[in-house]
mmCIF file of C-alpha atoms in Angstrom:
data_model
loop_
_atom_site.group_PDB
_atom_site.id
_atom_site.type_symbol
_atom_site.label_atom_id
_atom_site.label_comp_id
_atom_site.label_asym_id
_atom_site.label_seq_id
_atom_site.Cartn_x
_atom_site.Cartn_y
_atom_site.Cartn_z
ATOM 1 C CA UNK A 1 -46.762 -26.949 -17.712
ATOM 2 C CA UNK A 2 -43.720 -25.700 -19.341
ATOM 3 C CA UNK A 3 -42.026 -27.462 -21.996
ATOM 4 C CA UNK A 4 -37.989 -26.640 -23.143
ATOM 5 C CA UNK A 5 -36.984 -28.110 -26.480
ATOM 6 C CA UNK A 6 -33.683 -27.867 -27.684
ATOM 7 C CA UNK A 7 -31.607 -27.680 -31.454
ATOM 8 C CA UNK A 8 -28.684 -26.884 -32.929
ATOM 9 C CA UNK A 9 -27.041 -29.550 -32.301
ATOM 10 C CA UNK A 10 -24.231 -31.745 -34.417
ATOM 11 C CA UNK A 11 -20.999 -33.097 -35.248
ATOM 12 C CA UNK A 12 -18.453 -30.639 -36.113
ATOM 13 C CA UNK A 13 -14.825 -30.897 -36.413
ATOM 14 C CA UNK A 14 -12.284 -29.424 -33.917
ATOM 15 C CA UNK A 15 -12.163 -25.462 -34.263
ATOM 16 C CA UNK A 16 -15.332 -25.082 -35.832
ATOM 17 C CA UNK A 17 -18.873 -23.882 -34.471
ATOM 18 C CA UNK A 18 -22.292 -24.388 -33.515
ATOM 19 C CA UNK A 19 -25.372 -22.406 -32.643
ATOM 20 C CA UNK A 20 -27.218 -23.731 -29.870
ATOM 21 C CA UNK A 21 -31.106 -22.723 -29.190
ATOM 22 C CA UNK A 22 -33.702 -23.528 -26.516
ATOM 23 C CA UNK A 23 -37.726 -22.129 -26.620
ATOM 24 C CA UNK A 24 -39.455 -22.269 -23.796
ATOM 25 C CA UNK A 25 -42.927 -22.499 -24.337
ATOM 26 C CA UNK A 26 -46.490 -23.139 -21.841
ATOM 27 C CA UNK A 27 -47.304 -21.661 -18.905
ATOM 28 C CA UNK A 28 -44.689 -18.894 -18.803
ATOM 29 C CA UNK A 29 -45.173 -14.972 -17.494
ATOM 30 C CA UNK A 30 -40.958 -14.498 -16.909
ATOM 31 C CA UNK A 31 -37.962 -16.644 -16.872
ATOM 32 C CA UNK A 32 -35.528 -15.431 -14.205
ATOM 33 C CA UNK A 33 -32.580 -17.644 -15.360
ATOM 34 C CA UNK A 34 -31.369 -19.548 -18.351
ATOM 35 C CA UNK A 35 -29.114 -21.774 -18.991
ATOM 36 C CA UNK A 36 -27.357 -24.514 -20.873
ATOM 37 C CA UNK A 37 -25.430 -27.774 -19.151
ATOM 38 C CA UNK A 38 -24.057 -30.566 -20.286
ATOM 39 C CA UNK A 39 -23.414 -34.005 -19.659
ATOM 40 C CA UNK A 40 -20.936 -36.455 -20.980
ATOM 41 C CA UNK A 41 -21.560 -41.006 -20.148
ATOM 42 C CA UNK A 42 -20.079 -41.701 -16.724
ATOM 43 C CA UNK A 43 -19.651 -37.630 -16.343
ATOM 44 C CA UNK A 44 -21.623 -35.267 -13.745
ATOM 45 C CA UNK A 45 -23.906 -32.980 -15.665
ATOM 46 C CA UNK A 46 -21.780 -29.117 -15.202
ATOM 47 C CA UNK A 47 -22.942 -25.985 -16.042
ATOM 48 C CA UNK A 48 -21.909 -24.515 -19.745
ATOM 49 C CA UNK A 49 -23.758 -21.257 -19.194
ATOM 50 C CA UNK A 50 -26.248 -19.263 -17.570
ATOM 51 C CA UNK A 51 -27.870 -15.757 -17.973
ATOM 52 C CA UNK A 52 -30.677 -13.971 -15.866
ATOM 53 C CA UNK A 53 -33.229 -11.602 -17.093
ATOM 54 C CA UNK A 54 -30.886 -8.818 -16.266
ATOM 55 C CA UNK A 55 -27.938 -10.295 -18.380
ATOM 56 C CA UNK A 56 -25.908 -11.550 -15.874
ATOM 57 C CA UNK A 57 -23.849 -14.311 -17.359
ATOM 58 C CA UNK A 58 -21.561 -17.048 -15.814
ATOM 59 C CA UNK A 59 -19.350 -19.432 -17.777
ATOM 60 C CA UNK A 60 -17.697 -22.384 -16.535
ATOM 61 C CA UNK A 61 -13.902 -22.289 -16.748
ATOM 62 C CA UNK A 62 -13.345 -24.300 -19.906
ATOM 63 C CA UNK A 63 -15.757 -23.097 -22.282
ATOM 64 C CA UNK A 64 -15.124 -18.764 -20.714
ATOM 65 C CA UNK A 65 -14.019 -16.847 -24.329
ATOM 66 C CA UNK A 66 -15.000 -19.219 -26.650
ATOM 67 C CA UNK A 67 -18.910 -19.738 -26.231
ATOM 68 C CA UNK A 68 -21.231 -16.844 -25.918
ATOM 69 C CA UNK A 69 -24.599 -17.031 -24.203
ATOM 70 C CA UNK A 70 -27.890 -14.905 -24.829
ATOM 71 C CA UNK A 71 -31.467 -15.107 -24.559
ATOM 72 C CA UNK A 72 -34.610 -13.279 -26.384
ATOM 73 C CA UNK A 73 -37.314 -12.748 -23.929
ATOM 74 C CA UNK A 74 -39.546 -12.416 -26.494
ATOM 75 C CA UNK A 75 -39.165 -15.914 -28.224
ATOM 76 C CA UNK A 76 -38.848 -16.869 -24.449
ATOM 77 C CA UNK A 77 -35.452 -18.318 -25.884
ATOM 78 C CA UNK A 78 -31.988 -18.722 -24.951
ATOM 79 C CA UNK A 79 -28.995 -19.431 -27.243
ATOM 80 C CA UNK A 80 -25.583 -20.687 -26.854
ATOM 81 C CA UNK A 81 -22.953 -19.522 -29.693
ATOM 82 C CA UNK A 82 -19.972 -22.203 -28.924
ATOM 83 C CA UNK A 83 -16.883 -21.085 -31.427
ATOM 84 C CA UNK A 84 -13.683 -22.964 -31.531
ATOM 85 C CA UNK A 85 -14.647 -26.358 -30.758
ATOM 86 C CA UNK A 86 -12.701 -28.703 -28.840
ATOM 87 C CA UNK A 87 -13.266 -32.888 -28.432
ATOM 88 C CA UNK A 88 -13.889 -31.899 -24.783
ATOM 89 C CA UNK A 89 -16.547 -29.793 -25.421
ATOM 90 C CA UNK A 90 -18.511 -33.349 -26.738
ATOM 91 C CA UNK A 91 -21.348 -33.932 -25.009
ATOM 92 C CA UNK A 92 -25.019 -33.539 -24.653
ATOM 93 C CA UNK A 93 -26.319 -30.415 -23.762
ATOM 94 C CA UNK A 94 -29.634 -29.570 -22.012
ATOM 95 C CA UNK A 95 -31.265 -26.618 -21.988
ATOM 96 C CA UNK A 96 -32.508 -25.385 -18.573
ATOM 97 C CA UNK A 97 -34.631 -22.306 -17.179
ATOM 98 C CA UNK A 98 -36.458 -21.335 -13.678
ATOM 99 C CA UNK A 99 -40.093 -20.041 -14.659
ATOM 100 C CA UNK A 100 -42.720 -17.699 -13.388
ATOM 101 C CA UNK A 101 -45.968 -18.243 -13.749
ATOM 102 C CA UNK A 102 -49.139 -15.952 -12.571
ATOM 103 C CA UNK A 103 -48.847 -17.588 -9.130
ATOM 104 C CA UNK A 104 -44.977 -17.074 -9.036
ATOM 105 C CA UNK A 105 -42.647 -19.433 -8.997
ATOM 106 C CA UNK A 106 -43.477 -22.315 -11.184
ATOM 107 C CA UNK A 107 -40.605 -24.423 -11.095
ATOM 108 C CA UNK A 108 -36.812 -25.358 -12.873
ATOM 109 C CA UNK A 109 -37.348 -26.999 -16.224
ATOM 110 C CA UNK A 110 -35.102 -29.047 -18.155
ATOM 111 C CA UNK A 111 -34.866 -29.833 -21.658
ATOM 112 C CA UNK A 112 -34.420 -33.109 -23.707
ATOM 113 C CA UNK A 113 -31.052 -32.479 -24.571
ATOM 114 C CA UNK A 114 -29.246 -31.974 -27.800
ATOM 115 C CA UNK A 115 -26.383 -33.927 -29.333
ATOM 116 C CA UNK A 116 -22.561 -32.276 -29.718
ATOM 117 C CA UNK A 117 -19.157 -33.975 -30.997
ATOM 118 C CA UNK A 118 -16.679 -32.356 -31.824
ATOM 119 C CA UNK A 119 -13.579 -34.382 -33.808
ATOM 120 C CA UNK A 120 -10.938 -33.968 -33.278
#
């Protein structure tokens, strides 16, 4: 079983910053790709972020030059670095990942979430 918790989270005012972080721990030999969503009441949960193991990294539209992704294989960790806060950006975010076990694939994971708001 894999297990994805989340912190970093918090209430921030408009233009400021936050540090995101999300540690994968259980039964884990790789994770292929990481990532961070988010999800706002009455919203579809969208992606934030992703990165592979090879650093390939995709940002959605809104949040492209302002938050910065990365990941620490050996924490089994990825981070999200969000600068220049906007209201929109409030929301919870959840941590996500697609791990490999000994047999292979073991599965996409998802995270409890963490808490963001941004005032404006």
């Amino acid at each position: 079983q894999v297990q994805l918790a989340e912190s970093g989270g918090g209430l921030v005012q408009a233009g400021g910053s936050l540090r995101l972080s999300c540690a994968a721990s259980g039964s884990i030999v790789s994770i292929n790709r990481m990532g961070w969503y988010r999800q706002t009441p009455g919203k579809q949960r969208e992606l934030v972020a992703h990165i592979t193991s090879s650093i390939d990294t995709n940002y959605a539209d809104s949040v492209k030059g302002r938050f910065t992704i990365s990941r620490d294989d050996t924490k089994n960790a990825v981070y999200l670095q969000m600068n220049s806060l906007k209201p929109e950006d409030t929301a919870v975010y959840y941590c996500n990942a697609n791990v490999y076990n000994t047999h292979g694939y073991s599965g996409n994971y998802w995270g409890q979430g963490t808490q963001v708001t941004v005032s404006s």
